[in-house]
Amino acid sequence: MKLQLYVPDGRYAPWIDGFAEVLPEAQCVTWEDSQGQSVDYAVVWRPPVEMLRGRTDLKAIFNLGAGVDGILKLNAQHPDALPAGVPIIRLDDAGMAAQMAEYVTAAVLRYFRRLDVYDAQERAGTWKFQKPHRRADFTIGVMGVGTLGAHIARTLAGFGFPVRGWSRSPKTVDGVQSFHGEDGQAAFLDGLRVLVNVLPLTPETQDIIDTGLLHRLAHGAYLINVARGQHLVEEDLLAAVREGQIAGATLDVFRTEPLPADHPYWQEPRITITPHISALTLREDSIAQIAGKIRLLESGKPIAGVVDLQRGY
Ligand code: NAP
Ligand code: GLV
């Protein structure tokens, strides 16, 4: 069995060694070294458009991330970039849900305990009491209640916050009020104190966070975006922050990454920026998950995480 690997930073050795350890029956080779050869599986993150074109010999393509917008975008750039009929399989948690829950909880608690304001006061040398937020008034909405969103919502509910979730289909998550579909969106958003976005990027969800949506939230609400930059209309967020509708935003993802040095977000103290680190692809966990799925596929068994190309996630 042969695996073909592409990682944009070119640091192949730890991946090759990792697969050799957990899947010794397979030979793992870099894309560059395997061109023109027949391979069984491709394991990729943001591959070049030439890599997968016409590769209908592949049994499956494993995406080294939860989001598949990057790989699906290839087909928009070149109509035959992805081989028809070859399943694309995304990472399904693989250690990301815990990281996301930590990141989002840290951001929520920072706002809830007013540490954002105390940080600014410290920089100004100000000793001043801030009225605490009331937990009961601090309703948090999680957009996207899938592998990552469900874990985030459950974790926040564990802190005693009122938590709502919004997804395409109804969900049952302990301590979380479920809303679904376009019809359920307004009731989900109405009066939220914190909005967390963990939706996949699809044609339906692109630009979903705009002026109209931000103004459905409570006045002085907080936004946490850990999904994709393209979900958020940047100038609408800046306007909402400047007029006080949004009291603070924590953004991990951006339309252009790295965020350009002259981007106005850098100058806005109420916007907190991190460089796409809320949930990293963990190499060992990812290799273990992919190896497990390859074994299931080889024995004709079903696997989780197969991307529905119609839905786009
Ligand atoms: P997932 O398991 O596929 O969950 C997606 C959720 O979004 C599902 O609950 C789905 O509803 C819902 N959804 C999709 N389209 C919708 C729509 N039009 N309206 C309402 N709900 C919709 O995905 P995941 O593993 O949780 O990952 C989510 C995203 O996180 C990824 O796509 C990626 O962009 C992002 N991410 C970011 C980082 C980072 O470091 N910043 C790391 C990993 C992932 P149904 O369940 O009803 O289908
Ligand atoms: C990272 O952004 C991912 O989608 O896994």
Short mmCIF file of N, CA, C and O in Angstrom, two decimals, residues 221-270:
data_model
loop_
_atom_site.label_atom_id
_atom_site.label_comp_id
_atom_site.label_asym_id
_atom_site.label_seq_id
_atom_site.Cartn_x
_atom_site.Cartn_y
_atom_site.Cartn_z
N ALA A 221 -22.36 43.26 22.71
CA ALA A 221 -22.06 41.82 22.66
C ALA A 221 -20.59 41.60 22.26
O ALA A 221 -19.88 42.54 21.87
N TYR A 222 -20.18 40.34 22.37
CA TYR A 222 -18.80 39.95 22.01
C TYR A 222 -18.86 38.91 20.89
O TYR A 222 -19.77 38.08 20.86
N LEU A 223 -17.87 38.96 20.01
CA LEU A 223 -17.79 37.99 18.91
C LEU A 223 -16.50 37.20 19.02
O LEU A 223 -15.43 37.78 19.26
N ILE A 224 -16.61 35.88 18.84
CA ILE A 224 -15.41 35.03 18.81
C ILE A 224 -15.48 34.24 17.51
O ILE A 224 -16.40 33.44 17.31
N ASN A 225 -14.53 34.48 16.61
CA ASN A 225 -14.55 33.77 15.32
C ASN A 225 -13.35 32.84 15.23
O ASN A 225 -12.21 33.29 15.13
N VAL A 226 -13.64 31.53 15.27
CA VAL A 226 -12.57 30.52 15.18
C VAL A 226 -12.75 29.67 13.92
O VAL A 226 -12.09 28.63 13.79
N ALA A 227 -13.62 30.09 13.01
CA ALA A 227 -13.93 29.22 11.86
C ALA A 227 -13.12 29.64 10.63
O ALA A 227 -12.03 29.10 10.38
N ARG A 228 -13.62 30.62 9.88
CA ARG A 228 -12.88 31.13 8.73
C ARG A 228 -13.12 32.64 8.61
O ARG A 228 -14.21 33.13 8.92
N GLY A 229 -12.11 33.36 8.10
CA GLY A 229 -12.22 34.81 7.94
C GLY A 229 -13.35 35.20 6.99
O GLY A 229 -14.00 36.23 7.18
N GLN A 230 -13.60 34.34 5.99
CA GLN A 230 -14.61 34.68 4.98
C GLN A 230 -16.04 34.62 5.52
O GLN A 230 -16.98 35.00 4.83
N HIS A 231 -16.23 34.16 6.75
CA HIS A 231 -17.57 34.21 7.35
C HIS A 231 -17.95 35.63 7.76
O HIS A 231 -19.12 35.94 7.92
N LEU A 232 -16.94 36.46 7.95
CA LEU A 232 -17.15 37.76 8.59
C LEU A 232 -16.90 38.90 7.59
O LEU A 232 -15.85 38.94 6.95
N VAL A 233 -17.85 39.83 7.51
CA VAL A 233 -17.67 41.02 6.67
C VAL A 233 -16.88 42.03 7.53
O VAL A 233 -17.41 42.58 8.49
N GLU A 234 -15.63 42.21 7.15
CA GLU A 234 -14.70 42.93 8.04
C GLU A 234 -15.14 44.36 8.34
O GLU A 234 -15.08 44.81 9.49
N GLU A 235 -15.59 45.08 7.29
CA GLU A 235 -15.95 46.48 7.54
C GLU A 235 -17.20 46.57 8.40
O GLU A 235 -17.38 47.53 9.17
N ASP A 236 -18.08 45.56 8.35
CA ASP A 236 -19.28 45.56 9.20
C ASP A 236 -18.88 45.38 10.66
O ASP A 236 -19.45 46.01 11.56
N LEU A 237 -17.89 44.52 10.92
CA LEU A 237 -17.44 44.35 12.31
C LEU A 237 -16.81 45.63 12.82
O LEU A 237 -17.11 46.09 13.93
N LEU A 238 -15.95 46.25 12.00
CA LEU A 238 -15.29 47.48 12.45
C LEU A 238 -16.32 48.55 12.78
O LEU A 238 -16.22 49.23 13.82
N ALA A 239 -17.35 48.68 11.94
CA ALA A 239 -18.39 49.70 12.20
C ALA A 239 -19.13 49.36 13.49
O ALA A 239 -19.38 50.24 14.33
N ALA A 240 -19.46 48.08 13.68
CA ALA A 240 -20.22 47.67 14.87
C ALA A 240 -19.40 47.89 16.15
O ALA A 240 -19.94 48.25 17.19
N VAL A 241 -18.08 47.69 16.06
CA VAL A 241 -17.22 47.93 17.23
C VAL A 241 -17.16 49.43 17.52
O VAL A 241 -17.29 49.86 18.67
N ARG A 242 -17.00 50.22 16.46
CA ARG A 242 -16.85 51.66 16.67
C ARG A 242 -18.11 52.29 17.23
O ARG A 242 -18.06 53.25 17.99
N GLU A 243 -19.28 51.71 16.90
CA GLU A 243 -20.52 52.30 17.44
C GLU A 243 -20.95 51.64 18.75
O GLU A 243 -21.99 51.98 19.31
N GLY A 244 -20.17 50.68 19.25
CA GLY A 244 -20.46 50.09 20.57
C GLY A 244 -21.41 48.90 20.53
O GLY A 244 -21.68 48.30 21.57
N GLN A 245 -21.94 48.58 19.36
CA GLN A 245 -22.82 47.41 19.28
C GLN A 245 -22.03 46.15 19.68
O GLN A 245 -22.52 45.28 20.37
N ILE A 246 -20.77 46.09 19.22
CA ILE A 246 -19.89 44.98 19.61
C ILE A 246 -18.83 45.55 20.56
O ILE A 246 -18.09 46.47 20.20
N ALA A 247 -18.78 44.99 21.78
CA ALA A 247 -17.86 45.52 22.79
C ALA A 247 -16.45 44.96 22.63
O ALA A 247 -15.47 45.56 23.08
N GLY A 248 -16.35 43.79 21.98
CA GLY A 248 -15.04 43.19 21.78
C GLY A 248 -15.14 42.00 20.85
O GLY A 248 -16.19 41.35 20.78
N ALA A 249 -14.07 41.74 20.13
CA ALA A 249 -14.05 40.57 19.23
C ALA A 249 -12.71 39.88 19.37
O ALA A 249 -11.67 40.54 19.45
N THR A 250 -12.76 38.55 19.42
CA THR A 250 -11.54 37.74 19.42
C THR A 250 -11.54 36.96 18.12
O THR A 250 -12.45 36.17 17.87
N LEU A 251 -10.56 37.24 17.29
CA LEU A 251 -10.53 36.67 15.94
C LEU A 251 -9.27 35.83 15.76
O LEU A 251 -8.16 36.31 15.97
N ASP A 252 -9.49 34.58 15.33
CA ASP A 252 -8.36 33.67 15.10
C ASP A 252 -8.12 33.45 13.61
O ASP A 252 -7.10 32.87 13.23
N VAL A 253 -9.09 33.89 12.79
CA VAL A 253 -9.04 33.60 11.35
C VAL A 253 -9.38 34.86 10.57
O VAL A 253 -10.18 35.68 11.03
N PHE A 254 -8.81 34.99 9.37
CA PHE A 254 -8.91 36.24 8.62
C PHE A 254 -9.04 35.94 7.13
O PHE A 254 -8.62 34.87 6.67
N ARG A 255 -9.60 36.89 6.41
CA ARG A 255 -9.74 36.71 4.96
C ARG A 255 -8.37 36.55 4.31
O ARG A 255 -8.21 35.72 3.42
N THR A 256 -7.41 37.35 4.76
CA THR A 256 -6.04 37.20 4.27
C THR A 256 -5.18 36.82 5.47
O THR A 256 -5.19 37.52 6.48
N GLU A 257 -4.48 35.69 5.35
CA GLU A 257 -3.56 35.25 6.42
C GLU A 257 -2.17 35.07 5.83
O GLU A 257 -2.06 34.49 4.74
N PRO A 258 -1.13 35.58 6.49
CA PRO A 258 -1.15 36.39 7.70
C PRO A 258 -1.91 37.70 7.49
O PRO A 258 -1.95 38.22 6.36
N LEU A 259 -2.49 38.22 8.57
CA LEU A 259 -3.22 39.48 8.50
C LEU A 259 -2.24 40.59 8.08
O LEU A 259 -1.21 40.78 8.74
N PRO A 260 -2.55 41.31 6.98
CA PRO A 260 -1.60 42.33 6.51
C PRO A 260 -1.28 43.39 7.58
O PRO A 260 -2.14 43.74 8.39
N ALA A 261 -0.05 43.87 7.53
CA ALA A 261 0.44 44.80 8.56
C ALA A 261 -0.38 46.09 8.61
O ALA A 261 -0.49 46.73 9.66
N ASP A 262 -0.98 46.49 7.47
CA ASP A 262 -1.74 47.74 7.47
C ASP A 262 -3.24 47.52 7.69
O ASP A 262 -4.05 48.41 7.48
N HIS A 263 -3.61 46.31 8.13
CA HIS A 263 -5.05 46.05 8.34
C HIS A 263 -5.55 46.83 9.54
O HIS A 263 -4.89 46.86 10.59
N PRO A 264 -6.74 47.47 9.43
CA PRO A 264 -7.24 48.29 10.55
C PRO A 264 -7.49 47.51 11.84
O PRO A 264 -7.49 48.10 12.92
N TYR A 265 -7.66 46.19 11.77
CA TYR A 265 -7.84 45.41 13.01
C TYR A 265 -6.67 45.62 13.97
O TYR A 265 -6.85 45.62 15.19
N TRP A 266 -5.44 45.75 13.43
CA TRP A 266 -4.27 45.88 14.31
C TRP A 266 -4.37 47.12 15.19
O TRP A 266 -3.79 47.16 16.27
N GLN A 267 -5.07 48.15 14.68
CA GLN A 267 -5.14 49.43 15.42
C GLN A 267 -6.35 49.51 16.33
O GLN A 267 -6.55 50.52 17.00
N GLU A 268 -7.21 48.47 16.33
CA GLU A 268 -8.45 48.54 17.10
C GLU A 268 -8.27 47.74 18.41
O GLU A 268 -8.26 46.51 18.40
N PRO A 269 -8.14 48.44 19.55
CA PRO A 269 -7.84 47.72 20.80
C PRO A 269 -8.94 46.75 21.23
O PRO A 269 -8.67 45.82 22.01
N ARG A 270 -10.16 46.94 20.76
CA ARG A 270 -11.23 46.02 21.17
C ARG A 270 -11.24 44.74 20.33
O ARG A 270 -12.05 43.85 20.56
#
